[in-house]
Short mmCIF file of C-alpha atoms and ligand atoms in Angstrom, two decimals:
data_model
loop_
_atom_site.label_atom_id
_atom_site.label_comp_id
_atom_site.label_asym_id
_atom_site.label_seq_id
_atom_site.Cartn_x
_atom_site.Cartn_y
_atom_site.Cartn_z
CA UNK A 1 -36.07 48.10 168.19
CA UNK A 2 -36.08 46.05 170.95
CA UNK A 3 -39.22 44.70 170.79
CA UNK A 4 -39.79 41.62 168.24
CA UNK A 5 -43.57 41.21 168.90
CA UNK A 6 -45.02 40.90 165.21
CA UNK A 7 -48.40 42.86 165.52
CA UNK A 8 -48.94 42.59 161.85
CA UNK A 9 -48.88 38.72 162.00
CA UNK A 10 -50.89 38.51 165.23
CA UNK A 11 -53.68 41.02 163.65
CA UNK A 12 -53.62 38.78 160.42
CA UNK A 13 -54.33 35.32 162.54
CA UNK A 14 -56.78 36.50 164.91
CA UNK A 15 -58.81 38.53 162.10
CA UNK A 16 -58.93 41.37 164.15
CA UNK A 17 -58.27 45.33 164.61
CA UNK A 18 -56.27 47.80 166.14
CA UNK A 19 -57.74 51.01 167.70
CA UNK A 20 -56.63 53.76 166.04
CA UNK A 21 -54.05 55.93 167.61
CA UNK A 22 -56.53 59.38 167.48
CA UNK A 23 -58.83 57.22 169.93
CA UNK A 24 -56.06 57.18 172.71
CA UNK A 25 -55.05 59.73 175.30
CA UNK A 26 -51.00 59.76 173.73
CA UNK A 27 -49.15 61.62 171.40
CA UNK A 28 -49.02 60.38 167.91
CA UNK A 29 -45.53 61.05 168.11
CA UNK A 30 -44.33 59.16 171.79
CA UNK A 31 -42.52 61.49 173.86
CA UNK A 32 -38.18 61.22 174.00
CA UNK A 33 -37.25 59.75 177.21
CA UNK A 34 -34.50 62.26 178.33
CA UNK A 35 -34.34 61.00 182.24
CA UNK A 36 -31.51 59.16 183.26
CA UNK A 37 -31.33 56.99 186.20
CA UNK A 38 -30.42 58.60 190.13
CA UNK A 39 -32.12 62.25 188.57
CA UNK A 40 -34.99 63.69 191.06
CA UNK A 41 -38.45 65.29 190.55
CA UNK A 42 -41.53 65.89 192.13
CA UNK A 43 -44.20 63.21 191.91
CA UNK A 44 -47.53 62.41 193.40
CA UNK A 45 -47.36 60.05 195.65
CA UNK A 46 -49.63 56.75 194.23
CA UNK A 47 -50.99 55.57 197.47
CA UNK A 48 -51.58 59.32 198.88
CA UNK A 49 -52.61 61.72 195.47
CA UNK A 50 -52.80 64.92 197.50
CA UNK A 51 -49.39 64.74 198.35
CA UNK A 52 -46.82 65.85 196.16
CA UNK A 53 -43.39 64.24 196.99
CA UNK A 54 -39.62 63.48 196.11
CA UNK A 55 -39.00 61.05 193.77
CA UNK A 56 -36.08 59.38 192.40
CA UNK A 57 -35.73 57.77 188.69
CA UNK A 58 -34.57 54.08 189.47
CA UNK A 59 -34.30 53.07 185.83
CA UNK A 60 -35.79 54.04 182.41
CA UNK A 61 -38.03 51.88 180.11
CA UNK A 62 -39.73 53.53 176.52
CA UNK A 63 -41.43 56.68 177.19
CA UNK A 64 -41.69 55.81 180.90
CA UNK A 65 -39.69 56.11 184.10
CA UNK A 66 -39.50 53.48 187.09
CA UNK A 67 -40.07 56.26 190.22
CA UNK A 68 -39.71 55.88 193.90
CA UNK A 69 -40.38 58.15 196.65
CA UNK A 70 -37.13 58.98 198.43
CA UNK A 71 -37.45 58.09 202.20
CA UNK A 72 -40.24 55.26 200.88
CA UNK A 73 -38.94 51.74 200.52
CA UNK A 74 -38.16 49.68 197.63
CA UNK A 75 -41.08 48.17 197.29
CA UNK A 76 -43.69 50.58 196.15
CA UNK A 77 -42.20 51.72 193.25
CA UNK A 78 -44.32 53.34 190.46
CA UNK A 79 -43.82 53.86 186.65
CA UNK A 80 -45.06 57.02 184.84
CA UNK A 81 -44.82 58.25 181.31
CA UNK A 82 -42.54 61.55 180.70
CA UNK A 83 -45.37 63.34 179.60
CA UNK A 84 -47.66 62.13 182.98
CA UNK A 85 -48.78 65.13 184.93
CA UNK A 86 -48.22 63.15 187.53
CA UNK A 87 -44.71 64.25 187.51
CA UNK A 88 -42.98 68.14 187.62
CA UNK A 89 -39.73 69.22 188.00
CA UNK A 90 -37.88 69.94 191.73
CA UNK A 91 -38.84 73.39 192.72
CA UNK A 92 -42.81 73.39 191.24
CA UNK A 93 -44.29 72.58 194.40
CA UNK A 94 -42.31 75.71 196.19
CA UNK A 95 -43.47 78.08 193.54
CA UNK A 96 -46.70 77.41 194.09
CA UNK A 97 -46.50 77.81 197.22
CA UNK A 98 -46.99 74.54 198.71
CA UNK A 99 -44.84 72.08 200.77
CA UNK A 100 -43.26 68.59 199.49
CA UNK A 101 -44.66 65.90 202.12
CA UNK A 102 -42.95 62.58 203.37
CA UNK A 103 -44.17 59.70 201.46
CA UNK A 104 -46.94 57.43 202.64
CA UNK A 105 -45.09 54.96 204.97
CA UNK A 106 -42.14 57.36 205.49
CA UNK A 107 -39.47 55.11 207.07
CA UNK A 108 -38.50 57.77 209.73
CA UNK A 109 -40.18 60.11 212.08
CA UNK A 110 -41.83 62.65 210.75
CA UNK A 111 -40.06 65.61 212.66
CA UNK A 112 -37.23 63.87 210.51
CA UNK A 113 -38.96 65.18 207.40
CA UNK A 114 -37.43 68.58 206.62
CA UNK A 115 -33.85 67.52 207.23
CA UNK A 116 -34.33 64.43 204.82
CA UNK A 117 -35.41 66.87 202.71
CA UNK A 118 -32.56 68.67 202.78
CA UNK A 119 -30.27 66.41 203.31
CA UNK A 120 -31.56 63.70 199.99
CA UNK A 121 -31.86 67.32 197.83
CA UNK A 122 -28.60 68.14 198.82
CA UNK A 123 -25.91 67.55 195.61
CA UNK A 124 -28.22 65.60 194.25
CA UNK A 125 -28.83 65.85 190.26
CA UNK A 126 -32.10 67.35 189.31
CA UNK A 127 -33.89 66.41 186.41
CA UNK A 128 -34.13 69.45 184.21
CA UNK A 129 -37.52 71.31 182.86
CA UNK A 130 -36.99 70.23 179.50
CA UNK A 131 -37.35 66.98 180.42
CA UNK A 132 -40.95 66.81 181.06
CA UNK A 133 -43.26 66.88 178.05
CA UNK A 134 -47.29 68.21 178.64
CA UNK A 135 -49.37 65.73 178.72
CA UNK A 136 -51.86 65.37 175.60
CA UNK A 137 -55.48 66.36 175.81
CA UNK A 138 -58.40 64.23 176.26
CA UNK A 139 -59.71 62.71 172.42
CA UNK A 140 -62.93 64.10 172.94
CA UNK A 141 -65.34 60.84 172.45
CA UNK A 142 -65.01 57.08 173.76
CA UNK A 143 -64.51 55.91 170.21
CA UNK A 144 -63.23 52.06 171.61
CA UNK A 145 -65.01 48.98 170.15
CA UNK A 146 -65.70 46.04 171.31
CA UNK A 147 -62.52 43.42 169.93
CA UNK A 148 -59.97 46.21 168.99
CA UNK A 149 -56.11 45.51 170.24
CA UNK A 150 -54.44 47.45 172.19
CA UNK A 151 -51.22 47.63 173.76
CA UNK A 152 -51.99 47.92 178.01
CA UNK A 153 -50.55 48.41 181.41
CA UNK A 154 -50.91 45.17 183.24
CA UNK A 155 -51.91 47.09 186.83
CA UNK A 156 -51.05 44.17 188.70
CA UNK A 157 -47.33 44.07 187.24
CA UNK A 158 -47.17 47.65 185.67
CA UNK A 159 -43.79 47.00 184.29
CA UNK A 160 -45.54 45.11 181.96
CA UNK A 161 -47.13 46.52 178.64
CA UNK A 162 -48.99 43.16 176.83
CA UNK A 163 -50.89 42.94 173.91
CA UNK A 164 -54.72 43.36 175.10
CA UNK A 165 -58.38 43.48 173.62
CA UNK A 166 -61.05 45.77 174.55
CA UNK A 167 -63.39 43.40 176.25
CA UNK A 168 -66.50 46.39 176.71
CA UNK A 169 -67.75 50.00 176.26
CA UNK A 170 -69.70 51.15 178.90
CA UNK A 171 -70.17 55.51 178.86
CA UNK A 172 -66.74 56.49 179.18
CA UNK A 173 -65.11 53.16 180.83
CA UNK A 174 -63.62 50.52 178.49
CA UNK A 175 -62.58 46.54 179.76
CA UNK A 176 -59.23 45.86 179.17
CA UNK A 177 -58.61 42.22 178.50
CA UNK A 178 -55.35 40.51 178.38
CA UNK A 179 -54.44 38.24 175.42
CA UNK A 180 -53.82 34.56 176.14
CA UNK A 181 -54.28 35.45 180.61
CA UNK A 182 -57.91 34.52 182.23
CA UNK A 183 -59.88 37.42 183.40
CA UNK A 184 -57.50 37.50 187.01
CA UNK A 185 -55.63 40.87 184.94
CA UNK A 186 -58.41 42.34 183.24
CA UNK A 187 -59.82 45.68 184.48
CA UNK A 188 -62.01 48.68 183.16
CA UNK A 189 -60.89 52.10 183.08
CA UNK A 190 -61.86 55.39 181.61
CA UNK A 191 -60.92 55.64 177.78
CA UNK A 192 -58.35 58.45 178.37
CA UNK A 193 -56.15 55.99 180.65
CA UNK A 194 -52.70 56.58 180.77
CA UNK A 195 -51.99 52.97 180.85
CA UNK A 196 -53.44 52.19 177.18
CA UNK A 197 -51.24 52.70 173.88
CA UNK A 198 -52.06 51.86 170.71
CA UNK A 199 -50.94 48.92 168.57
CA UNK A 200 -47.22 49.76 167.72
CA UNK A 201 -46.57 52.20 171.06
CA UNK A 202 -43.76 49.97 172.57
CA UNK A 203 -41.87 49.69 168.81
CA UNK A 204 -42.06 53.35 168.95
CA UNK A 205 -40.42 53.73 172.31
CA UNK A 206 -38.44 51.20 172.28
CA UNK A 207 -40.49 49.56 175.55
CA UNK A 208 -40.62 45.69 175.65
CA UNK A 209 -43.92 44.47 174.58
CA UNK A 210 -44.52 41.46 176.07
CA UNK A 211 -45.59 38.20 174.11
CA UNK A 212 -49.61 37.29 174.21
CA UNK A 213 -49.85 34.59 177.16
CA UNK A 214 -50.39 31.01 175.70
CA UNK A 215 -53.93 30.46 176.55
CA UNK A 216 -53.11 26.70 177.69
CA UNK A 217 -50.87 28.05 180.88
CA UNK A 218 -52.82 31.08 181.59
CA UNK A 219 -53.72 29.74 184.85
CA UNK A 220 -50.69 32.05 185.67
CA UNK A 221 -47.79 29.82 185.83
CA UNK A 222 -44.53 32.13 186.54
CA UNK A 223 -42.71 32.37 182.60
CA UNK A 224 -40.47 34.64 183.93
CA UNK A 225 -42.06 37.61 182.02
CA UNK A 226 -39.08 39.53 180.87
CA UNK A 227 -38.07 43.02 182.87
CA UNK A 228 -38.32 46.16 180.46
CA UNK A 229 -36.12 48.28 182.57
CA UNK A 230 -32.61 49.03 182.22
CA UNK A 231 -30.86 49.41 185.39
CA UNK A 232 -28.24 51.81 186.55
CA UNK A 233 -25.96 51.92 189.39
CA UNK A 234 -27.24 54.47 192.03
CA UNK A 235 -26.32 55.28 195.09
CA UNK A 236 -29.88 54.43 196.76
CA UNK A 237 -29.21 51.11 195.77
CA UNK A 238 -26.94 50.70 198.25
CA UNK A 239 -25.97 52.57 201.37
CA UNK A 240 -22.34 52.87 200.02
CA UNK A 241 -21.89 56.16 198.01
CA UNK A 242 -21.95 54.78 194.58
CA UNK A 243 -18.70 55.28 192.26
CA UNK A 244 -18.90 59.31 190.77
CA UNK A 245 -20.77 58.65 187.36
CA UNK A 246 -17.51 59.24 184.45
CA UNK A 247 -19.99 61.39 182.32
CA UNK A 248 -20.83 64.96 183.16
CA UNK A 249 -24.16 65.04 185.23
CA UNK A 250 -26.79 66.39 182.19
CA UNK A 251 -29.21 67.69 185.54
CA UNK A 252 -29.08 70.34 187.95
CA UNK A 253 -27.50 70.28 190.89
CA UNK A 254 -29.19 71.17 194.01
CA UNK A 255 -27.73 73.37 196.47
CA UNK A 256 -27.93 73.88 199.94
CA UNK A 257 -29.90 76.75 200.89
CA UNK A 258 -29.11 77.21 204.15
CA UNK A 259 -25.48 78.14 202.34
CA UNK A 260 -22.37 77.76 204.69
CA UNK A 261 -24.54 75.83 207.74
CA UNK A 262 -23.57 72.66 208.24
CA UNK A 263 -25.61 69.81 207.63
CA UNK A 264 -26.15 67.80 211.09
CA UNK A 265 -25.48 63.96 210.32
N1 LIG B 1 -45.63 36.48 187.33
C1 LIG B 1 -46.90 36.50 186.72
C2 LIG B 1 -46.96 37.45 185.57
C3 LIG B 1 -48.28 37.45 184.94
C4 LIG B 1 -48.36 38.55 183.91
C5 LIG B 1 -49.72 38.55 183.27
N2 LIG B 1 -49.93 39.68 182.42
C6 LIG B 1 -48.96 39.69 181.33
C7 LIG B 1 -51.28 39.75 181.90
C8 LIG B 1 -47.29 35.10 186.26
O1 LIG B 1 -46.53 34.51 185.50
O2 LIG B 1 -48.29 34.65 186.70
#
């Protein structure tokens, strides 16, 4: 795999544990990452959760997909596993009767909206149903311990997944601790987070687990922490039309509804 982390090695040194996988809100077995890059989906948008919007898959990494909100910018992108709920297919919001909104900070005006709409939807290559995988239930119990590893979300650079210790149990909330960084990262969350994997996730996915931080430079000196995401050429990229992908698109095309009316420019 493409991660080179020796957990086995680490555990032995520090004479600690890992949490056991039963204790985290994953599947044993990580979800296949069928998404390729330029597909679209519905997501909730981060910085508005009662809105449900489009999204676009800027690049793949494990289990998880690098999202942004078409007619956002480029720099609130998101990352969600495959199996977030977070995430539905193109179409799930009209079914249910409800409306896809403009992003938060929707870079046009908003009597723009349904045109974008139709306009980014327009030929553009859904991702299908299959794709998404249902999320796994709750474990029923906080079970974390005080000094057990895990594998963790950095929420200040989410591309990152780090080796991490569980700093404190409180109820339902655990503190996340990052190995070899001071406190600036650390955070407390419910046990079910999303953002917590077990010891061996990102070997499983194929993620990039990044290396503990050396405790003597962990007053946050830029290493240059390695990006997990493979990039693809898409078209939102750039404003050019990017070159017709050479394999057969594996999503859906979207249509045009309105049929044989043109689309004003
Ligand atoms: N650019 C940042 C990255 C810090 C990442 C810390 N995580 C891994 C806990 C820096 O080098 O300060």
């Amino acid at each position: 795999q493409s991660n080179h982390f020796d957990w086995d090695k680490y555990l032995k040194e520090t004479g600690s544990v890992s949490a056991p996988s039963e204790y985290f809100r994953q599947s044993l077995t990580p979800p296949t990452n069928e998404f390729q890059v330029g597909m679209k989906l519905e997501a909730r948008d981060p910085r508005n959760i009662g809105s449900v919007c489009v999204a676009s898959v800027i690049a793949t990494t494990g289990a998880r997909l690098r999202l942004r909100l078409d007619g956002s910018d480029n720099k609130n992108d998101f990352w969600r596993l495959v199996d977030s709920s977070d995430i539905q297919p193109v179409g799930t919001c009209e079914q249910e009767g409800d409306l896809l909104q403009p992003p938060l900070g929707y870079r046009m005006n908003v009597s723009s909206w349904p045109m974008f709409l139709l306009r980014t939807l327009t030929g553009s290559e859904l991702a299908p149903a299959v794709f998404f995988k249902k999320e796994p239930p709750s474990p029923p119990l906080n079970n974390f311990k005080v000094g057990m590893k895990i594998e963790a979300v950095d929420r200040k650079n989410p591309f990152l997944i780090c080796p991490a210790t569980i700093g404190g149990v409180k109820g339902d909330q655990i503190h996340i601790t990052f190995d070899g960084w001071s406190g600036t990262f650390d955070y407390w969350c419910k046990y079910d987070s999303r953002d917590i994997f077990p010891v061996g996730w990102c070997c499983l996915t194929g993620d990039v687990l990044q290396p503990p931080g050396s405790s003597a430079e962990k007053k946050s000196k830029s290493r240059g922490a390695t990006r997990p995401w493979k990039y693809g050429a898409t078209a939102l990229e750039s404003e050019e039309a990017a070159p017709e992908a050479a394999e057969k698109p594996k999503g859906i095309v979207f249509t045009n509804p309105l049929e044989d009316e043109d689309i004003p420019v």
